Short mmCIF file of C-alpha atoms in Angstrom, two decimals:
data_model
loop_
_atom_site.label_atom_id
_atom_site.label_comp_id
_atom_site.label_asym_id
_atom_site.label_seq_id
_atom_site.Cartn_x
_atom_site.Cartn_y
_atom_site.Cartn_z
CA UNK A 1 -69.46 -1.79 34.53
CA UNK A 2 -68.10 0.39 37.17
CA UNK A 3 -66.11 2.85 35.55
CA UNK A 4 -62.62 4.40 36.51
CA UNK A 5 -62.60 8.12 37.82
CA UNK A 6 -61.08 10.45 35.32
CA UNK A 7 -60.30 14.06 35.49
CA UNK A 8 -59.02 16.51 32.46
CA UNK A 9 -56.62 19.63 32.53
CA UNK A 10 -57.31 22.04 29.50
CA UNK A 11 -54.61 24.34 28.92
CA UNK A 12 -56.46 26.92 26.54
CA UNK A 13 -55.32 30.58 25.08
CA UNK A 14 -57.46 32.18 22.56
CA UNK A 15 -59.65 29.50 21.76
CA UNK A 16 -62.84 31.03 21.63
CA UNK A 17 -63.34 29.77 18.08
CA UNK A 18 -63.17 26.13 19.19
CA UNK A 19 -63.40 25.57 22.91
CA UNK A 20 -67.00 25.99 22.95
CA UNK A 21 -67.32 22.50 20.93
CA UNK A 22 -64.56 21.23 23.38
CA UNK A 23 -66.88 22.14 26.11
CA UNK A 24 -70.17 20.73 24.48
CA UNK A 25 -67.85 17.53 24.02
CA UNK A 26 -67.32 16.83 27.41
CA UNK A 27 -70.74 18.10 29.46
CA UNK A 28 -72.50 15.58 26.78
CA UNK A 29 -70.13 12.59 27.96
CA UNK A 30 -72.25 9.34 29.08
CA UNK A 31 -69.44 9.29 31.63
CA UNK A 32 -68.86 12.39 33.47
CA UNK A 33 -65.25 13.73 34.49
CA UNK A 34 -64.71 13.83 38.27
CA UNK A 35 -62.94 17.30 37.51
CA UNK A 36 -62.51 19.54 34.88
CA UNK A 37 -59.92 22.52 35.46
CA UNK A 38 -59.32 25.16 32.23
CA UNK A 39 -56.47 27.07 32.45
CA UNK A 40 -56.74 29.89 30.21
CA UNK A 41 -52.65 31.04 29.02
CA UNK A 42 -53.42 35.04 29.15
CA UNK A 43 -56.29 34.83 26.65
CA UNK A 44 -57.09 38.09 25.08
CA UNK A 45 -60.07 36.98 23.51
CA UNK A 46 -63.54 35.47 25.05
CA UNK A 47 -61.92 32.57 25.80
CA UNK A 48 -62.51 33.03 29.35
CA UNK A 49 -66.41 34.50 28.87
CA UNK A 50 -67.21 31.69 26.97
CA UNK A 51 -65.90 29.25 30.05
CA UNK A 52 -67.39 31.06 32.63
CA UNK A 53 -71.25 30.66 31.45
CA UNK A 54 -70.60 27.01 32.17
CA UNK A 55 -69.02 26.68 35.39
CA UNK A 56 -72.35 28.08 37.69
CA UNK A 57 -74.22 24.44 35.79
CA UNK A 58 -71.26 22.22 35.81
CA UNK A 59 -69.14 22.55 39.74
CA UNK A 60 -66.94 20.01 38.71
CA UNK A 61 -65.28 22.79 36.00
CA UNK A 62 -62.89 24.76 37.24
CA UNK A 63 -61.32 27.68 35.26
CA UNK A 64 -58.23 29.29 36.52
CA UNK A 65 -56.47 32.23 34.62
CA UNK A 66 -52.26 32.61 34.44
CA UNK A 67 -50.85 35.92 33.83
CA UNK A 68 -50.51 37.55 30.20
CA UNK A 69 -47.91 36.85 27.60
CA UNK A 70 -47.09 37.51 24.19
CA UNK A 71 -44.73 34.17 23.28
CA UNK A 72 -47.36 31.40 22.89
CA UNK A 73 -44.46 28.65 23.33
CA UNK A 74 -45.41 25.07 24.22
CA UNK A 75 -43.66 26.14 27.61
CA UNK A 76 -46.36 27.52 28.33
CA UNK A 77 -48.71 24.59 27.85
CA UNK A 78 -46.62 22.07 30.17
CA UNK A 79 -46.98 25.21 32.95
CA UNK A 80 -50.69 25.80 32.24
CA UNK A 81 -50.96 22.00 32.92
CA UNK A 82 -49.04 22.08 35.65
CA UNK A 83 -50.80 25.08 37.51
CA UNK A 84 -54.54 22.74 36.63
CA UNK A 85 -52.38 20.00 38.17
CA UNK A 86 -52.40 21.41 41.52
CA UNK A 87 -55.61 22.03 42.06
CA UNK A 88 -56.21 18.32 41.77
CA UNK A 89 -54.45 17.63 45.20
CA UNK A 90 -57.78 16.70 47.29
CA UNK A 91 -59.88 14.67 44.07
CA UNK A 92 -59.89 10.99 44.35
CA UNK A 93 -59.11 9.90 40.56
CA UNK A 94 -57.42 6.90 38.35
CA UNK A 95 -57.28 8.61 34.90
CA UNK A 96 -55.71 12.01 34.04
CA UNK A 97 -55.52 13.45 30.78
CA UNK A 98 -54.73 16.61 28.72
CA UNK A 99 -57.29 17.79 26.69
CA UNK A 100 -56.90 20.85 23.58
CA UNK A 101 -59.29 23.48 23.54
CA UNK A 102 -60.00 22.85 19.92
CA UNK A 103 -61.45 18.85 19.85
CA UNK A 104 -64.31 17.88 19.93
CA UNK A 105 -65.59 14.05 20.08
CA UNK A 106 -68.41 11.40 20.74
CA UNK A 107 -70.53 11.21 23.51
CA UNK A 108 -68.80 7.84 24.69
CA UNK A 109 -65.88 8.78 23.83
CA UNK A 110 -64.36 8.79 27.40
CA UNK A 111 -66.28 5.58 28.35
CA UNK A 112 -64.70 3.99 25.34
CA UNK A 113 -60.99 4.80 27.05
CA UNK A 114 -61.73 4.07 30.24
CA UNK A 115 -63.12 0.63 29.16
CA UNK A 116 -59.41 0.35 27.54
CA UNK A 117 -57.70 1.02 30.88
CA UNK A 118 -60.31 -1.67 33.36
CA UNK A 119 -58.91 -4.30 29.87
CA UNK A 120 -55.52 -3.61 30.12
CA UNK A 121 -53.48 -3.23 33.70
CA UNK A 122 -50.63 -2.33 32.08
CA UNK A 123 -51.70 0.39 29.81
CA UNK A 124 -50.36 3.76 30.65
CA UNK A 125 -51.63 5.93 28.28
CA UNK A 126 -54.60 5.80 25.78
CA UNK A 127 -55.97 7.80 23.33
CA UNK A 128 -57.04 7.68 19.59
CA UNK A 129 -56.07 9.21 16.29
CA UNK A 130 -57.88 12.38 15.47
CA UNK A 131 -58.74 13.42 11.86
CA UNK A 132 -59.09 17.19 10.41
CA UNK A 133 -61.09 18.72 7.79
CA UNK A 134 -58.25 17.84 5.20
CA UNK A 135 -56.03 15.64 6.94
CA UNK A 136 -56.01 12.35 8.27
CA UNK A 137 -53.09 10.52 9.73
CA UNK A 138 -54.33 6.83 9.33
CA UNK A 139 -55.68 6.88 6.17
CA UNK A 140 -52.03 8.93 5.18
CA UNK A 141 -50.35 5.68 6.77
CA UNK A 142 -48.45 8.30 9.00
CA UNK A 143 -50.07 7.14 12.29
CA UNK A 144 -48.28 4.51 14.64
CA UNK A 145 -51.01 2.87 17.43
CA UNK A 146 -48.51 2.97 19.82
CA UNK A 147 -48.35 6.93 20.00
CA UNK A 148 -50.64 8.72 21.55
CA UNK A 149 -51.50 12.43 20.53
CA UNK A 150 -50.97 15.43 22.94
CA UNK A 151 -54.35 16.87 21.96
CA UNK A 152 -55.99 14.21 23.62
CA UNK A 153 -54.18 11.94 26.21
CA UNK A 154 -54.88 9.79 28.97
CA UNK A 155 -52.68 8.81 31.40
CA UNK A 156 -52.99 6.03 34.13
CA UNK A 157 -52.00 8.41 37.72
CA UNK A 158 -49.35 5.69 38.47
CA UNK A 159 -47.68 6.40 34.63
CA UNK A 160 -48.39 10.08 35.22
CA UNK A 161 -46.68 10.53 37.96
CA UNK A 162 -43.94 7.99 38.11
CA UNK A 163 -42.64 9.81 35.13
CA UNK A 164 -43.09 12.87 36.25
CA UNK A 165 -45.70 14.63 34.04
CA UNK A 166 -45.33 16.86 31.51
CA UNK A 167 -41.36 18.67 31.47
CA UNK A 168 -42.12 22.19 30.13
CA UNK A 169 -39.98 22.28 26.92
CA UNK A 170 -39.93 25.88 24.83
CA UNK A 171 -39.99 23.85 21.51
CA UNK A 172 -42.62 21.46 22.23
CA UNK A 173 -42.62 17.74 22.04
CA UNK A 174 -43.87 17.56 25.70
CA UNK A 175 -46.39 14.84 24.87
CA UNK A 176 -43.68 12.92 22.97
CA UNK A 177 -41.58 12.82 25.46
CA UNK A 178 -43.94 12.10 28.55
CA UNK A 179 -45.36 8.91 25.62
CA UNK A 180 -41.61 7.35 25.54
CA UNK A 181 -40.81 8.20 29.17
CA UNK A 182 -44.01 5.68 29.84
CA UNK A 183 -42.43 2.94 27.87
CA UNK A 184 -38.75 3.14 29.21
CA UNK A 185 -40.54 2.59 32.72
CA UNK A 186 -42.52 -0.44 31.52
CA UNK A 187 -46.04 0.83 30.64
CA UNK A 188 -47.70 0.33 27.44
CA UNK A 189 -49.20 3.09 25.21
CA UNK A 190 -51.83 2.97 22.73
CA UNK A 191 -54.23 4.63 20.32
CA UNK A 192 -57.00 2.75 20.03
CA UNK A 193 -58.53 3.08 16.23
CA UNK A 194 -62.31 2.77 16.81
CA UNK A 195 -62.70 6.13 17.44
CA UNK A 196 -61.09 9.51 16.41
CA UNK A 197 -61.61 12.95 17.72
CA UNK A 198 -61.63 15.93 15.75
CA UNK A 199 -58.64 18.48 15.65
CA UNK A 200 -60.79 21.83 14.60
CA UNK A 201 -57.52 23.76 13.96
CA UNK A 202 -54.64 22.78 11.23
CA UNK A 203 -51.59 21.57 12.88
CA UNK A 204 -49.67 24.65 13.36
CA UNK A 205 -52.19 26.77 12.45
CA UNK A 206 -51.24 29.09 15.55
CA UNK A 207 -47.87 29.98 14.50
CA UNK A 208 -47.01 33.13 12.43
CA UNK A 209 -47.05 31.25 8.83
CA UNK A 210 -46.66 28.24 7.18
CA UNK A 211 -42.75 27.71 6.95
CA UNK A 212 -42.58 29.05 10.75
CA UNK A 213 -44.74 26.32 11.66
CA UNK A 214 -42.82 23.88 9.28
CA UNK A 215 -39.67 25.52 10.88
CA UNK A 216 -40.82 25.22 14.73
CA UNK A 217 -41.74 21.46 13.66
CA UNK A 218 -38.25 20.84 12.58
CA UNK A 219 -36.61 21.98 15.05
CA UNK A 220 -38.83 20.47 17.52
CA UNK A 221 -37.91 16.71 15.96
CA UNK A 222 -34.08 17.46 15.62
CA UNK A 223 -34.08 18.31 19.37
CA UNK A 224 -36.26 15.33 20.12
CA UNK A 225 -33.98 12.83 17.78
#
């Protein structure tokens, strides 16, 4: 089977506790990405050492640095994406997708999603649940197959950019709202269950505490409806 052309954006900022898995994830893919671009947020760790070994193996990885900042809002994410998103101007692609820097997966993984989109015309975005050390969604009977997590999600270019990618939102919910922007223009979105990836960092692990995380969470949803 010929397989669609896909490309990732990795907004990353202090990651180097995960985003070397991330990395072994993808190079180990049966189907390559046509592009790879890692946009490290200000990192103030090795995030950016640990990137760099790669890129003189790999050309199609790209890392690009934005300025320093203290907030780590999810602001910031949409405009780390956004900044990876220009530098895809001149690649010839049909997938696009986000991708943490703290997942890691199977080696077919992006062959299996692919697959999904040459099935379905109409899907939009694709993805899969993921699964933590002590959490999982699907098993908690928390997970819906028509969402599709921000960690890890694939967008068709026509969805991506008839809606307009990702709207940088200081509260987060940016992969929520790009998921229902999809469906009001007539795409459909699905996880697909045969797979997971694994989330290497707790759900809000990067905010202050617990209750701020809980807190950040709330207000998110209330502003989301």
């Amino acid at each position: 089977m010929t397989h669609k052309l896909y490309v990732l954006i990795t907004p990353a900022r202090n990651e180097e506790a995960f985003i070397e898995k991330t990395i072994q994830s993808v190079i180990s893919q049966t189907v390559l990405p046509k592009k790879w671009v890692i946009v490290s947020d200000g990192s103030t760790d090795k995030t950016d050492e640990i990137v760099k070994k790669y890129l003189s193996n790999y050309e199609w990885m790209e890392l690009i640095r934005m300025s320093e900042h203290r907030d780590r809002s999810f602001a910031a994410k949409a405009n780390c994406f956004n900044a990876g998103y220009q530098k895809l101007d001149s690649i010839q692609y049909d997938i696009i997708g986000n991708l943490d820097a703290d997942v890691s997966f199977e080696k077919d993984y992006f062959e299996y999603l692919l697959d999904k989109f040459s099935q379905y015309p109409n899907l939009g975005v694709a993805g899969t649940p993921m699964i933590e050390a002590t959490h999982d969604p699907v098993k908690d009977g928390i997970f819906n197959e028509t969402d599709v997590l921000g960690a890890c999600q694939l967008f068709r270019r026509e969805c991506f950019e008839k809606i307009g990618g990702y709207t940088p939102i200081r509260w987060g919910g940016i992969d929520w709202i790009a998921l229902r922007t999809a469906r009001m223009n007539g795409w459909k979105t699905q996880s697909f269950f045969d797979k997971r990836f694994f989330h290497h960092r707790r759900m809000g692990a990067t905010d202050s505490n617990f209750w701020a995380a809980r807190f950040n969470y709330g207000r998110k949803d209330y502003f989301l409806g």
